[in-house]
Amino acid sequence: MARKKIVAGNWKMNTLPAEGVELAKSVVAGRSEVCECVNFIVCPPFTHLSQVVEAVKGSDIAVGAQDCATEAKGAYTGEVAAQMIAALGCKYVILGHSERRQYYGETSESLNKKMAQAYANGLTPIYCVGENLEEREAGNHFAVCKAQIEEVVFNLTEEQFANLVIAYEPVWAIGTGKTATAEQAQEIHAYIREVLRSKFGAAAEECPILYGGSCKPSNAAEIFAKADVDGGLIGGAALKAEDFLAIGKGF
Ligand code: 13P
């Protein structure tokens, strides 16, 4: 069975509500130029998730959040529950992005709770893994990704694992203009799949593994052509509908 092809846009802390709606509408408007086989997901900031869900209504574009709370509800000032995100009509949630691990102290412990909340509310997690520059230079990138998967993904049931997207994002390639070569991406994606196979067997063949890190129209096709790369998690280039859609044409 062919794996799902996914192009997901992580807007990070960008766009005001009106700009986000405009961007989403432009993606909808241009969507027909790209193969129907590509699943597009947009992940705006919490503040305009609801308006973006409305803006993509009637299209096949899905909406995701960029994080969710570890707890279901209650006295957790400033947090946004997975249940709230799901209630808006979102289907996905990005979890474990390196910016959250790095700047907000995200750990495997908190991510296990967030994953449980996502699944309890019918959201598909886009779980991010990836090494920083120091770890890559020391040759530790395999071990880092393996640990990030073992400590979180290995706790999932088979049923939950069947509804998971993984994103490999080398920290040194995020927002830097530096991209992993297609060969580097394939090498580690194949490794990640092997790690998944050791726990989940043949189900690992169905799990989409996305590449993220300065992915753009000019390099998407080469990276997506690799056997174990099933699409991209796009930052900067997702903020321009034209570029985001052009990345989808990379398949
Ligand atoms: P850039 O595409 O801006 O490098 O960001 C990648 C990313 O972090 C997506 O989650």
PDB file of N, CA and C and ligand atoms in Angstrom, residues 10 12 97 169 173-175 213-214 233-236, ligand 1:
ATOM      1  N   ASN A  10       3.661  24.656   8.865  1.00  0.00           N
ATOM      2  CA  ASN A  10       3.733  25.115  10.245  1.00  0.00           C
ATOM      3  C   ASN A  10       3.969  26.623  10.185  1.00  0.00           C
ATOM      4  N   LYS A  12       4.034  28.658  12.540  1.00  0.00           N
ATOM      5  CA  LYS A  12       4.714  29.141  13.751  1.00  0.00           C
ATOM      6  C   LYS A  12       3.991  30.394  14.268  1.00  0.00           C
ATOM      7  N   HIS A  97       7.848  19.821  18.512  1.00  0.00           N
ATOM      8  CA  HIS A  97       8.685  20.607  17.592  1.00  0.00           C
ATOM      9  C   HIS A  97       9.955  21.039  18.331  1.00  0.00           C
ATOM     10  N   GLU A 169      13.049  16.720  11.565  1.00  0.00           N
ATOM     11  CA  GLU A 169      13.487  18.093  11.315  1.00  0.00           C
ATOM     12  C   GLU A 169      14.841  18.330  11.974  1.00  0.00           C
ATOM     13  N   ALA A 173      18.871  22.773  10.180  1.00  0.00           N
ATOM     14  CA  ALA A 173      18.310  23.120   8.865  1.00  0.00           C
ATOM     15  C   ALA A 173      17.058  23.975   8.980  1.00  0.00           C
ATOM     16  N   ILE A 174      16.602  24.212  10.211  1.00  0.00           N
ATOM     17  CA  ILE A 174      15.333  24.945  10.379  1.00  0.00           C
ATOM     18  C   ILE A 174      15.569  26.438  10.302  1.00  0.00           C
ATOM     19  N   GLY A 175      14.959  27.059   9.317  1.00  0.00           N
ATOM     20  CA  GLY A 175      15.034  28.508   9.170  1.00  0.00           C
ATOM     21  C   GLY A 175      16.419  29.027   8.851  1.00  0.00           C
ATOM     22  N   GLY A 213      12.806  21.435   7.292  1.00  0.00           N
ATOM     23  CA  GLY A 213      14.053  22.190   7.462  1.00  0.00           C
ATOM     24  C   GLY A 213      14.434  22.834   6.150  1.00  0.00           C
ATOM     25  N   SER A 214      14.023  24.112   5.983  1.00  0.00           N
ATOM     26  CA  SER A 214      14.327  24.874   4.754  1.00  0.00           C
ATOM     27  C   SER A 214      13.884  24.139   3.489  1.00  0.00           C
ATOM     28  N   LEU A 233       7.245  19.022   6.301  1.00  0.00           N
ATOM     29  CA  LEU A 233       6.678  19.951   7.278  1.00  0.00           C
ATOM     30  C   LEU A 233       7.390  21.268   7.004  1.00  0.00           C
ATOM     31  N   ILE A 234       6.622  22.233   6.519  1.00  0.00           N
ATOM     32  CA  ILE A 234       7.188  23.436   5.934  1.00  0.00           C
ATOM     33  C   ILE A 234       7.004  24.641   6.847  1.00  0.00           C
ATOM     34  N   GLY A 235       8.074  25.376   7.105  1.00  0.00           N
ATOM     35  CA  GLY A 235       7.974  26.591   7.923  1.00  0.00           C
ATOM     36  C   GLY A 235       7.836  27.809   7.026  1.00  0.00           C
ATOM     37  N   GLY A 236       8.927  28.497   6.821  1.00  0.00           N
ATOM     38  CA  GLY A 236       8.924  29.763   6.075  1.00  0.00           C
ATOM     39  C   GLY A 236       8.172  29.716   4.752  1.00  0.00           C
TER      40      GLY A 236
HETATM   41  P1  13P B   1      11.660  26.188   7.846  1.00  0.00           P
HETATM   42  O1  13P B   1      10.959  25.547   6.680  1.00  0.00           O
HETATM   43  O2  13P B   1      11.359  27.656   7.978  1.00  0.00           O
HETATM   44  O3  13P B   1      13.097  25.856   7.887  1.00  0.00           O
HETATM   45  O4  13P B   1      11.005  25.532   9.162  1.00  0.00           O
HETATM   46  C1  13P B   1      10.879  24.163   9.240  1.00  0.00           C
HETATM   47  C2  13P B   1      10.061  23.845  10.431  1.00  0.00           C
HETATM   48  O5  13P B   1      10.494  24.014  11.545  1.00  0.00           O
HETATM   49  C3  13P B   1       8.701  23.335  10.216  1.00  0.00           C
HETATM   50  O6  13P B   1       8.140  22.869  11.396  1.00  0.00           O
END
